[in-house]
XYZ file of C-alpha atoms in Angstrom:
555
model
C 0.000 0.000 0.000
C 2.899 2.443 1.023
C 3.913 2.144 -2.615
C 0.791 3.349 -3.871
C 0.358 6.378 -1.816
C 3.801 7.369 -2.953
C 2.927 6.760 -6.322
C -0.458 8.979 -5.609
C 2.340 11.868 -4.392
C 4.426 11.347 -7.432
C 1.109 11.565 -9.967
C -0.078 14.420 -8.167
C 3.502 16.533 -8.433
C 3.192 16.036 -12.191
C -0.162 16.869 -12.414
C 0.959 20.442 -10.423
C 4.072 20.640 -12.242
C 2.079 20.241 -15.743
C -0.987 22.369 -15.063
C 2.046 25.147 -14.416
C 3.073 24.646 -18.049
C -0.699 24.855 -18.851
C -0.879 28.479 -17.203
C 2.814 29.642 -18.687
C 1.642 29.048 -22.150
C -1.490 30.436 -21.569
C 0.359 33.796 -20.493
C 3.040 33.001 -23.343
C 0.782 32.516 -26.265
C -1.858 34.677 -26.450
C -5.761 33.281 -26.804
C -4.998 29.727 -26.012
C -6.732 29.485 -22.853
C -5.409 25.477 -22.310
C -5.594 25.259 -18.465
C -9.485 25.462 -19.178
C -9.589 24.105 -23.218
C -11.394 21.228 -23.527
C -10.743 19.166 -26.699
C -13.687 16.980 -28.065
C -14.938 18.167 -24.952
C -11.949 16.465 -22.985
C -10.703 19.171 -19.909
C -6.664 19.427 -21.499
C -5.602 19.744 -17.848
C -6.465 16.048 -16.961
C -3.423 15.227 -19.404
C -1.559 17.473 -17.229
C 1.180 15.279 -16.373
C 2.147 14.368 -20.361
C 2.583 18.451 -20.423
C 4.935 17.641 -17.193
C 6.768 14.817 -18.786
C 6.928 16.221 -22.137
C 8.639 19.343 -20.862
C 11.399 17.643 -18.556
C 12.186 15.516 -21.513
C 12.433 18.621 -24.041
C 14.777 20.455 -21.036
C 17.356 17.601 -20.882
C 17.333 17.046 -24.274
C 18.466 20.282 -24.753
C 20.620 20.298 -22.137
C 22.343 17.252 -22.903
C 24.413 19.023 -26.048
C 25.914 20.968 -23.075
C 26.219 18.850 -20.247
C 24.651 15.831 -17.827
C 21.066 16.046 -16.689
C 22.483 15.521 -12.992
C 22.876 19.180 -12.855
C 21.590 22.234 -10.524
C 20.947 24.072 -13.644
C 18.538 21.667 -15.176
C 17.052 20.966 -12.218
C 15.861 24.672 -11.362
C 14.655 25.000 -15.187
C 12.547 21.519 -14.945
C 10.948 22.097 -11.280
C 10.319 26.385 -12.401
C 6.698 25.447 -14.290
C 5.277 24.481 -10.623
C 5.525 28.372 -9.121
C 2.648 29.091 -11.781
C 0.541 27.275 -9.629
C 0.568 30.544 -7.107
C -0.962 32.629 -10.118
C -4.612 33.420 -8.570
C -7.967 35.195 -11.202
C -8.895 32.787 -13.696
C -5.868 30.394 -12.409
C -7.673 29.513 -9.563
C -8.535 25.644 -8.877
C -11.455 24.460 -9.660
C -13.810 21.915 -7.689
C -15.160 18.940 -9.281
C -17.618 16.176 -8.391
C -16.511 14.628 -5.149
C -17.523 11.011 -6.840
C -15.209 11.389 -10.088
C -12.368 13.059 -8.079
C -11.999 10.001 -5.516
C -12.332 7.507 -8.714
C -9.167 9.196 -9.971
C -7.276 8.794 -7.104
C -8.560 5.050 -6.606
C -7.299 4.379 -10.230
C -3.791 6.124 -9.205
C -3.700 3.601 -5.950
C -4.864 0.527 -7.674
C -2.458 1.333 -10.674
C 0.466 1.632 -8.144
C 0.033 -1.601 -6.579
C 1.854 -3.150 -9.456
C 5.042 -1.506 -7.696
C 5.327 -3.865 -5.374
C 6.492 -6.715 -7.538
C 8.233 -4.669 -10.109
C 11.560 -5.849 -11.461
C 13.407 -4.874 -14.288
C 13.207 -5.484 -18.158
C 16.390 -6.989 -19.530
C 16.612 -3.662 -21.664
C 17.376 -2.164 -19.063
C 20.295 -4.123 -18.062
C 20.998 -4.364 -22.182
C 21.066 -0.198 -22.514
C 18.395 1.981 -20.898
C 19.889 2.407 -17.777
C 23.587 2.969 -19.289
C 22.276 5.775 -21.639
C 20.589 7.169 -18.885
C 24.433 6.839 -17.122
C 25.689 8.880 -20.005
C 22.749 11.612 -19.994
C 23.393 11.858 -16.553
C 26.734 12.554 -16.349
C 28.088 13.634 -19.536
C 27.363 15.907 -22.603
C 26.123 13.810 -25.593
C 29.004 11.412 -27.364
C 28.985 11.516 -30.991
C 28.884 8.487 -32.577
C 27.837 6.584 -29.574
C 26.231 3.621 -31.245
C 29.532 2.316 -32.030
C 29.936 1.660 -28.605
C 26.592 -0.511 -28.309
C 24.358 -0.864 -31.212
C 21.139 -0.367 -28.879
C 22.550 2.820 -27.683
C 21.059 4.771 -30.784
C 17.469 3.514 -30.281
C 17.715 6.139 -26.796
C 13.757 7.550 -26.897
C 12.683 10.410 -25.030
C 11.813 8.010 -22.211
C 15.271 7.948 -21.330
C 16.482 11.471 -21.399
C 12.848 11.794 -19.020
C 14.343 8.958 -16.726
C 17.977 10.388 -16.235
C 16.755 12.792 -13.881
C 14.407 10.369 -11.588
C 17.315 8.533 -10.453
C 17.248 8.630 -6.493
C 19.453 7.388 -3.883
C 20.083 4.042 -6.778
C 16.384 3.024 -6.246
C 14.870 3.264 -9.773
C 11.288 2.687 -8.311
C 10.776 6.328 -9.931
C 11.486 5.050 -13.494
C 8.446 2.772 -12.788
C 6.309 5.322 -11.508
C 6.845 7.064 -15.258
C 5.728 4.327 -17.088
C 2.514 4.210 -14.481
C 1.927 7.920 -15.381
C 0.816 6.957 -18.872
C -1.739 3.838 -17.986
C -3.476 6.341 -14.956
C -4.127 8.478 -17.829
C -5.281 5.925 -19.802
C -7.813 5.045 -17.497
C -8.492 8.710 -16.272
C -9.838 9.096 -20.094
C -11.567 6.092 -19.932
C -13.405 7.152 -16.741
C -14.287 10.254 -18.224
C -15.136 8.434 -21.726
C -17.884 6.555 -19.875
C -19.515 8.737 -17.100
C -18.437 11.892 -17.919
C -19.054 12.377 -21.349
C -22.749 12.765 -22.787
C -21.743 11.153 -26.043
C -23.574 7.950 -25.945
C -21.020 6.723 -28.913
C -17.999 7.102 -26.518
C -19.597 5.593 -23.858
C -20.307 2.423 -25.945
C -16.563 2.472 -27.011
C -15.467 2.865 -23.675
C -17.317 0.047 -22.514
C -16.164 -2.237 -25.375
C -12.437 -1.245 -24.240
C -13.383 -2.513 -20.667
C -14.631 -5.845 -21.873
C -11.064 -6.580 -24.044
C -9.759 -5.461 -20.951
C -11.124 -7.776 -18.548
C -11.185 -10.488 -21.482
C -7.383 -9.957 -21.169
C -7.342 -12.578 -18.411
C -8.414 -15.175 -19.922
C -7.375 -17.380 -22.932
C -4.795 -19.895 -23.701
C -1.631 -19.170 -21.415
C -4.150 -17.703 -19.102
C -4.616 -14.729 -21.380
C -3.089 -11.730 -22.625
C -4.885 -10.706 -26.041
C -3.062 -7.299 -26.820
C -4.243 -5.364 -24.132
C -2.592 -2.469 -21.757
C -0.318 -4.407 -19.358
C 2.003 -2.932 -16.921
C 6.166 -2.580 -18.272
C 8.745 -3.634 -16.264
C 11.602 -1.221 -15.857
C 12.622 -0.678 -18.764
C 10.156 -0.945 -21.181
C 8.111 2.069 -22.425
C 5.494 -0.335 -25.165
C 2.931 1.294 -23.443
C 3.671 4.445 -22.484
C 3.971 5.074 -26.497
C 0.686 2.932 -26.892
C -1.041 5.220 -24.396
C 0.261 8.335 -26.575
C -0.586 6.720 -30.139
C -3.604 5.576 -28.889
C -4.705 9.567 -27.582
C -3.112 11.433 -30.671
C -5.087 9.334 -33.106
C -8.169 9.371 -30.918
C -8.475 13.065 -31.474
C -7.618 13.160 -35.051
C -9.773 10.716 -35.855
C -12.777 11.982 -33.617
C -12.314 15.359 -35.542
C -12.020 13.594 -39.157
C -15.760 11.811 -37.901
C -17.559 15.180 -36.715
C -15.895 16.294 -40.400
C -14.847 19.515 -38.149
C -12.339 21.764 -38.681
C -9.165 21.995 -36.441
C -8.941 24.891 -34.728
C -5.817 27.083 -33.352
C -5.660 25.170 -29.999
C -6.319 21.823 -31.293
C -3.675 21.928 -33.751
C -1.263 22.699 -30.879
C -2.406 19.704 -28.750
C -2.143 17.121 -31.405
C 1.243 18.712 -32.798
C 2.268 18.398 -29.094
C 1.180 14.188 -28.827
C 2.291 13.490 -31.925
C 6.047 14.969 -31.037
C 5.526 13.263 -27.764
C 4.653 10.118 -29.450
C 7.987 10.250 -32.261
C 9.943 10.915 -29.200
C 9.030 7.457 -27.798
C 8.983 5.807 -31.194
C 9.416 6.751 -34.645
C 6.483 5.032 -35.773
C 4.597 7.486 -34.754
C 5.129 9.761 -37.602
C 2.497 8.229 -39.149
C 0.230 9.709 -37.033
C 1.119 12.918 -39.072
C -0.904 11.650 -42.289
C -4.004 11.489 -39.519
C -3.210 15.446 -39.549
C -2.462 15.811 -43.159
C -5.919 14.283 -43.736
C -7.672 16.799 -41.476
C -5.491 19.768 -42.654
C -5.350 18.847 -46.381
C -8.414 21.390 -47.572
C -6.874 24.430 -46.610
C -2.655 23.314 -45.112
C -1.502 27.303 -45.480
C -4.280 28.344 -42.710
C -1.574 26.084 -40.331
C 1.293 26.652 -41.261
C 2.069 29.341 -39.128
C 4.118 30.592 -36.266
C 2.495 28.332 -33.818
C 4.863 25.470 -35.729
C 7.990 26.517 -35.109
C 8.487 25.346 -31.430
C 7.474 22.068 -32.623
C 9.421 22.377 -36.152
C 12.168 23.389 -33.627
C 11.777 20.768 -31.026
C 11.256 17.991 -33.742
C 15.092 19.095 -35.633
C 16.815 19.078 -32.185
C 15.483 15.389 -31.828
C 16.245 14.740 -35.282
C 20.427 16.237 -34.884
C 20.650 14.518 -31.390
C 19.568 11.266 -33.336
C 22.410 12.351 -36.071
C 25.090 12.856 -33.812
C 24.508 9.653 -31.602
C 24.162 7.281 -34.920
C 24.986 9.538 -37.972
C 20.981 8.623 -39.369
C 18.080 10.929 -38.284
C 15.884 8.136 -37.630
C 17.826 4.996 -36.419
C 18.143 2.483 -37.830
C 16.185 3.364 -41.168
C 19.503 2.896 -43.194
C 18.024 6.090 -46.149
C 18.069 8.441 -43.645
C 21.334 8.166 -42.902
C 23.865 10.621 -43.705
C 28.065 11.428 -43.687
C 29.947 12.160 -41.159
C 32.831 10.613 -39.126
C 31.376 8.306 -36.452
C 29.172 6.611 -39.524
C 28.753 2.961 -40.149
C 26.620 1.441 -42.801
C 26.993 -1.955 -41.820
C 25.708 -1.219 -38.314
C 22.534 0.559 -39.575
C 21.890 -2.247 -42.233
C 22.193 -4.946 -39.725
C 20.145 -3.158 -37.205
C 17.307 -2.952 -39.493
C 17.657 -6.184 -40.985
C 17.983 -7.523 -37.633
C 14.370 -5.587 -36.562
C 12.605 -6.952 -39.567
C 14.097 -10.971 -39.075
C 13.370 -10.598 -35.363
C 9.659 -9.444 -35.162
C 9.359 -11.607 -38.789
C 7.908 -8.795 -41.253
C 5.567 -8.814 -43.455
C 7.372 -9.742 -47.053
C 4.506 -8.495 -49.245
C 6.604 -9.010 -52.649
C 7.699 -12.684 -51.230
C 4.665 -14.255 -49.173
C 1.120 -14.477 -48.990
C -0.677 -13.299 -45.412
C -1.498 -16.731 -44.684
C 2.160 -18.068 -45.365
C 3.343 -14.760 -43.614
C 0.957 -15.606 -40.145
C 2.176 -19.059 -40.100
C 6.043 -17.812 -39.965
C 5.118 -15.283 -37.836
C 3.308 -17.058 -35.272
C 5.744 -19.856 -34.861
C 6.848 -17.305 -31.746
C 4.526 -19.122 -29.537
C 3.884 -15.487 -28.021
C 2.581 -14.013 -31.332
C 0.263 -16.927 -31.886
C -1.215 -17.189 -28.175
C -1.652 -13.299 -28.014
C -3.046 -13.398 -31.564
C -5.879 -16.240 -31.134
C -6.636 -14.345 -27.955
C -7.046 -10.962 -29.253
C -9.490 -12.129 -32.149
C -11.535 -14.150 -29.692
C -11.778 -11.135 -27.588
C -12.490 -9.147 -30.473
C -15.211 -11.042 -31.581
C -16.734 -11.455 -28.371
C -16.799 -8.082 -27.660
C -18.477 -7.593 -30.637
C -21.198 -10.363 -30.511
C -21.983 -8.489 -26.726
C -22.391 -5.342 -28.313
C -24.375 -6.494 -31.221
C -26.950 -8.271 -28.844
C -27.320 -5.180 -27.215
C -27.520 -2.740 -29.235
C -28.556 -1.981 -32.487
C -25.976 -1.148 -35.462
C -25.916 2.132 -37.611
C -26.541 1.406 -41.274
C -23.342 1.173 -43.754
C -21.946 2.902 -40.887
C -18.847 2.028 -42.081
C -19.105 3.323 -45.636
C -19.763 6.554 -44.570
C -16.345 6.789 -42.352
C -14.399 5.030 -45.252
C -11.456 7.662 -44.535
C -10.981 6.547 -40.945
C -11.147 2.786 -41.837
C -8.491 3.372 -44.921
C -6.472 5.686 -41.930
C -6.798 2.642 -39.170
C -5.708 -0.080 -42.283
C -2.896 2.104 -42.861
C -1.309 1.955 -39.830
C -2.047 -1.894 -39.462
C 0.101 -2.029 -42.902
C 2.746 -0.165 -42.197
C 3.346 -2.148 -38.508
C 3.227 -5.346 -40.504
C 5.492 -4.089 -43.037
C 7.973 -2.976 -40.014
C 8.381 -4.876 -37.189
C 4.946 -6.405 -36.647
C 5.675 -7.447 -32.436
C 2.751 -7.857 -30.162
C 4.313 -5.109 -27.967
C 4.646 -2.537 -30.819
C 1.360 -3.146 -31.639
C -0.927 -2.104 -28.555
C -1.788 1.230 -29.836
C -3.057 -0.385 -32.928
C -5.137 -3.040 -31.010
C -6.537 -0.505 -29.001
C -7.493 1.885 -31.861
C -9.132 -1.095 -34.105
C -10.864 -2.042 -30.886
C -12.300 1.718 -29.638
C -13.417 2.914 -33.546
C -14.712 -1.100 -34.876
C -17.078 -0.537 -31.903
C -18.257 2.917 -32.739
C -21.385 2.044 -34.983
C -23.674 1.417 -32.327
C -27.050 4.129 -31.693
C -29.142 2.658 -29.008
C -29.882 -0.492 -26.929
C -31.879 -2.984 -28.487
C -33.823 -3.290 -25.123
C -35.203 -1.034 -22.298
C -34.253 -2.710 -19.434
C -30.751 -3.013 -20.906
C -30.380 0.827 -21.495
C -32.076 1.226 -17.569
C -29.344 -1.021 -16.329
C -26.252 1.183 -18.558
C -27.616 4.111 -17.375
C -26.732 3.132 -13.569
C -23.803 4.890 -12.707
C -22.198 2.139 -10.257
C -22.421 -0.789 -12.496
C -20.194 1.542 -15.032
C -18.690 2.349 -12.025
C -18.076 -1.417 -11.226
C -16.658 -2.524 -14.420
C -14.059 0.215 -14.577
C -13.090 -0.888 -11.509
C -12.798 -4.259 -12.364
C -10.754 -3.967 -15.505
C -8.494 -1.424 -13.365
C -8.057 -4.069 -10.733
C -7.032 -6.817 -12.876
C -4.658 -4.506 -14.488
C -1.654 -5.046 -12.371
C -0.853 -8.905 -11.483
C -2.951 -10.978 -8.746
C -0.118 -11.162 -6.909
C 0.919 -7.474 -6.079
C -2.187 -7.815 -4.415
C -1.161 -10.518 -1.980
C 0.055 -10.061 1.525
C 3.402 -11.243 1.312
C 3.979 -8.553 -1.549
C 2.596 -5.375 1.104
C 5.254 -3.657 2.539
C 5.659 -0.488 5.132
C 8.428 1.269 3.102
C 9.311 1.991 -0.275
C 10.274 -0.599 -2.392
C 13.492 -0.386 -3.533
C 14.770 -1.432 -6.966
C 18.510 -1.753 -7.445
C 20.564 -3.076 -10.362
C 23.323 -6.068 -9.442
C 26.348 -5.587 -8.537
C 28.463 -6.806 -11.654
C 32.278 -7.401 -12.003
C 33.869 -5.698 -15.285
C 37.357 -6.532 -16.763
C 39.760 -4.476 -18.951
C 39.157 -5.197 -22.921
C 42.562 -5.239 -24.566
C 42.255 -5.355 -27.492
C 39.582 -2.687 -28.402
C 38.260 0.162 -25.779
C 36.460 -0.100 -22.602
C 35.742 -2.762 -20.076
C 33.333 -6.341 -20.744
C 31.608 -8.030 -18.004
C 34.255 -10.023 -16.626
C 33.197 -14.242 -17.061
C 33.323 -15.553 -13.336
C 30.667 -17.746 -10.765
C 29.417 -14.151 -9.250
C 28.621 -13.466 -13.106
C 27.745 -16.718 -14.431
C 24.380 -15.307 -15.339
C 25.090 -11.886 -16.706
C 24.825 -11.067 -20.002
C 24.785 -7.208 -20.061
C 26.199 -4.313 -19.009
C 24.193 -2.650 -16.935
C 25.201 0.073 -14.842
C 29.206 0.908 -16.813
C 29.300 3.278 -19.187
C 32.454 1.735 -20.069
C 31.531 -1.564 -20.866
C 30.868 -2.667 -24.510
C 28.529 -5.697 -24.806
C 29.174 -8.559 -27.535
C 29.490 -8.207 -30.621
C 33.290 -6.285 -29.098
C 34.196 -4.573 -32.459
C 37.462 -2.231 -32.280
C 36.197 1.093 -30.957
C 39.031 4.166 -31.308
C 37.704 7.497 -29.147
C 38.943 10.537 -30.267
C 38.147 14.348 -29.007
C 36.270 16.847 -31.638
C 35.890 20.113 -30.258
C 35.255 18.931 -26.812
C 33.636 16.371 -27.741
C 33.937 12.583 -26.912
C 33.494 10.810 -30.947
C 33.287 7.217 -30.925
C 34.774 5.844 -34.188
C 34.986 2.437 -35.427
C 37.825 0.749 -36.635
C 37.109 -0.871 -40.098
C-alpha cells in the first residue's frame, strides 16, 4: 500500500508541475486558454502530467548538447513550471464532483500496486539504464552507437528517466511508465460517465470488456491489451500516446470539423511526444495531413515553429549519436565521421528478421501468419485478441442496435486505421509494438452502435455504479494478482537496485566487458558501466572533436 500512496504523491507533483506549463503558455501565447480548453470536450488539464513529462524531456534534451542532466541548472529549469501554480484570477482551482475526483485517485492507488512486484526489463540491463548513465553525467558522445548498437534507439523516455534517479532506487522510473496507464484510465473514466456522447460511452465500454477479457485465454490470457512494463520498457507508455493522438484526429475527421488554433497545438504536441518514444509514430502525421489537407496554409504558421524546432533538435541529437536521423532506417542516414553502414543495415535487418515482417513481394498473409506465429507469443496473443475481439463484438451487437453502412460513410478513418495496421506489418509487426493499434481497431470497430436494443438493458447502462463497477474491475485486474497478496505489502518503499556486476579491462579494443566468473555466471549485459561494450566487441578508437567525446569504429 505504502507504494501506492507514494505513487499517488508522485502523480499528483506532475499533475501540479504540468498544469504550471498549462498556465505559462497560456500567459506566453496569447488566446490559447489550455488550463481550461477542452478538446472533443476532454478538460486538457487532466493530461496534465504528459505536459509535465513532455517538458522535462524537451529540457534535458536540450541540455544534454551541453552537459549531464544531474545538474543544478537543469534541475531549477525543470521544477520552475510548478511556481505558476501561485498565479490566482482565472488560475484559480477548480472543484469537481466529489464522486469522479476520488475515482481518480482510486485508479492512481490501484495502478500503483503493481510496484510492489516490479523488477526490471532486460533492456534495461541491455542499454536503458547505461544511456541514462551517459545523460546523466556527460554531454552527448557523438557516434555513440559504435559503442553498443542499442545505444542509438535512446527515446525520449530515457532522457525523461535520467533525472528520476534517487538514492540508486529506480522505483521512480516505474512510476513514469505508471503515469501513462493512470491516464489511460483517467480518459476512460471520463469516456464513460463523464461524457454525454452515448457513442464514446459504448466504445469505452467495449475497451473494458477486451480489458477484462485480457485474463483469460490460452496461457491464461493476454490478447493485446494495456499491461504494466517492467523497468525498462516504455510499449505502453507510447501505446497510451498513439492511442490519444489518433483518438483526437480521428474523432475530428468523424464530426468532419475543422481543427482549430488550440487543437492543432495539442495534437502537434502528442504526436512529437509520441515520435519521441517511437518513430512510428510519424504516421500519425498523415491522420493530420488528412484533417489539414483542404486548406494546409491556414496552419502553417508561427504556432509550428516550437514544434518544427523541437522535432530538428530530436532529429540532430539522433544524427550525432548514430549519424541517421531516424535509427536504424539505413536512407536516412547521412556522412559524417562516427558513420557505419553496416551497423545501420544490420540493425534494421535484424528488426525486420526478429519481429518476422511482413514480405509483401515474397509471401502471402497466410504463409506470412504461419512464420510469424511460430513465436509461440505471437500466436497465443493473436488467437486471444481475435476471440476477444469477436466477443466483444457479438456483446455489443446483442445489445444494441448497429448504424446502417456505418462504415461506408467513415471510409477515410477505416483506410487511416488499415494504414497503420500495414505499415506495422510491413515494419516490425511485435505484439508489444502493436498495442496502440489493437486498441485503436478495438475503440473505432465498436463505434457504430445508436441505441440499446432493449429497455431494461439501457435502464441497467444508465446506472452509474455498475459503469462504475466494471471500470473498476478492468483497473483491478490490471496489475498482477499477486501485487495484491500479503506477502507482496510492505511499510516502506520498495526499492529497486541493479546487481552488482564485475567488469574486466578489454585489450584489445576500448572499454571494459563483463568479466566471465561464478558471481557473473548469469550476466549477459552491461548494466550500470558506461564503459563496458557488450558482444558483438568490435574495435572502438575514441577521439576528441571540439570537446567532444566521438566514438569511431575501426574498419
Amino acid at each position: 500500500m505504502i507504494n501506492s500512496l507514494y505513487f499517488l504523491i508522485f502523480y499528483s507533483l506532475l499533475h501540479f508541475h504540468g498544469r504550471g506549463i498549462l498556465i505559462l503558455l497560456d500567459k506566453l501565447i496569447p488566446n490559447i486558454g489550455l488550463l481550461n480548453y477542452r478538446i472533443q470536450k476532454f478538460p486538457i488539464v487532466l493530461l496534465s502530467p504528459l505536459f509535465s513529462l513532455f517538458y522535462i524531456g524537451q529540457i534535458v534534451l536540450i541540455a544534454n548538447f551541453f552537459t549531464g542532466s544531474n545538474n543544478i541548472v537543469v534541475y531549477i529549469i525543470s521544477l520552475f513550471p510548478v511556481t505558476a501554480n501561485f498565479y490566482k484570477g482565472k488560475y484559480k482551482f477548480k472543484f469537481e464532483k466529489i464522486e469522479i475526483v476520488l475515482l481518480r485517485i482510486l485508479t492512481i492507488i490501484i495502478i500503483g500496486f503493481s510496484s510492489n512486484t516490479i523488477t526490471f526489463h532486460q533492456d534495461a540491463a541491455s542499454y536503458h539504464l547505461n544511456t541514462q548513465l551517459f545523460i546523466r553525467t556527460e554531454k552527448i558522445v557523438l557516434g555513440l552507437a559504435n559503442v553498443y548498437v542499442r545505444y542509438g534507439y535512446s527515446s525520449l523516455s530515457d532522457y525523461i528517466s535520467s533525472i528520476f534517479w534517487v538514492d540508486n532506487n529506480f522505483i521512480f522510473l516505474h512510476f513514469l511508465n505508471l503515469v501513462f496507464i493512470s491516464i489511460f484510465y483517467i480518459f476512460i473514466i471520463w469516456c464513460l460517465l463523464e461524457s454525454s456522447n452515448f457513442r464514446l460511452k459504448i466504445m469505452s465500454l467495449g475497451l473494458l470488456l477486451f480489458g477484462i477479457l485480457d485474463n483469460f485465454g490460452i496461457e491464461g490470457g493476454r490478447n493485446g491489451y494495456i499491461d504494466i512494463d517492467t523497468i525498462g520498457k516504455q510499449d505502453n507508455a507510447f501505446a497510451i500516446l498513439f492511442f490519444l493522438t489518433n483518438f483526437f484526429i480521428i474523432e475530428k475527421i468523424y464530426k468532419q470539423e475543422k481543427l482549430n488554433k488550440v487543437d492543432f497545438f495539442i495534437i502537434l504536441f502528442l504526436i512529437l511526444f509520441s515520435v519521441e518514444y517511437r518513430f512510428f509514430g510519424l504516421i500519425s502525421i498523415v491522420g493530420l495531413l488528412l484533417l489539414i489537407k483542404d486548406n494546409i496554409k491556414d496552419y502553417i504558421q508561427l504556432d509550428v515553429i516550437p514544434f518544427l524546432s523541437l522535432g530538428l533538435i530530436w532529429v540532430i541529437k539522433n544524427y550525432l549519436i548514430t549519424s541517421c536521423l531516424f535509427y536504424p532506417i539505413t536512407f536516412t542516414c547521412l556522412p559524417s565521421r562516427w558513420r557505419n553502414n553496416f551497423i545501420s543495415e544490420w540493425q534494421s535487418e535484424e528488426l525486420r528478421f526478429f519481429h518476422s515482417a511482413y514480405n509483401i513481394l515474397s509471401e502471402t498473409p497466410m504463409e506470412w501468419y504461419i512464420r510469424w506465429s511460430e513465436r509461440y507469443l505471437n500466436y497465443y496473443v493473436s488467437i486471444n485478441l481475435v476471440i476477444s475481439f469477436l466477443i466483444v463484438l457479438l456483446v455489443l451487437n446483442i445489445l444494441l442496435i448497429r448504424k446502417k453502412k456505418h462504415f461506408i460513410k467513415n471510409q477515410k478513418i477505416v483506410l487511416y486505421l488499415f494504414l497503420i495496421f500495414a505499415v506495422w506489418l510491413l515494419s516490425a509487426p511485435s505484439i508489444r509494438f502493436g498495442i496502440g493499434i489493437f486498441l485503436l481497431f478495438i475503440f473505432y470497430f465498436t463505434s457504430n452502435f445508436k441505441h440499446f436494443r432493449f429497455k431494461f438493458v439501457n435502464n441497467l447502462f444508465n446506472k452509474r455504479y455498475l459503469k462504475i463497477s466494471v471500470i473498476l474491475i478492468t483497473i483491478f485486474t490490471t496489475p498482477l494478482i499477486k501485487n495484491y497478496s500479503v506477502e507482496n505489502l510492505s511499510t516502506s518503499l520498495k526499492q529497486i537496485t541493479p546487481p552488482s556486476i564485475e567488469y574486466e579491462q578489454n585489450y584489445d579494443t576500448w572499454g571494459v566487458s563483463v568479466k566471465v566468473s561464478n558471481k557473473n555466471e548469469d550476466v549477459k549485459f552491461c548494466w550500470l558501466n558506461k564503459e563496458c561494450t557488450p558482444p558483438p566487441n568490435f574495435k572502438i578508437i575514441e577521439e576528441n572533436l571540439y570537446g567532444y567525446r566521438l566514438m569511431i569504429l575501426d574498419n
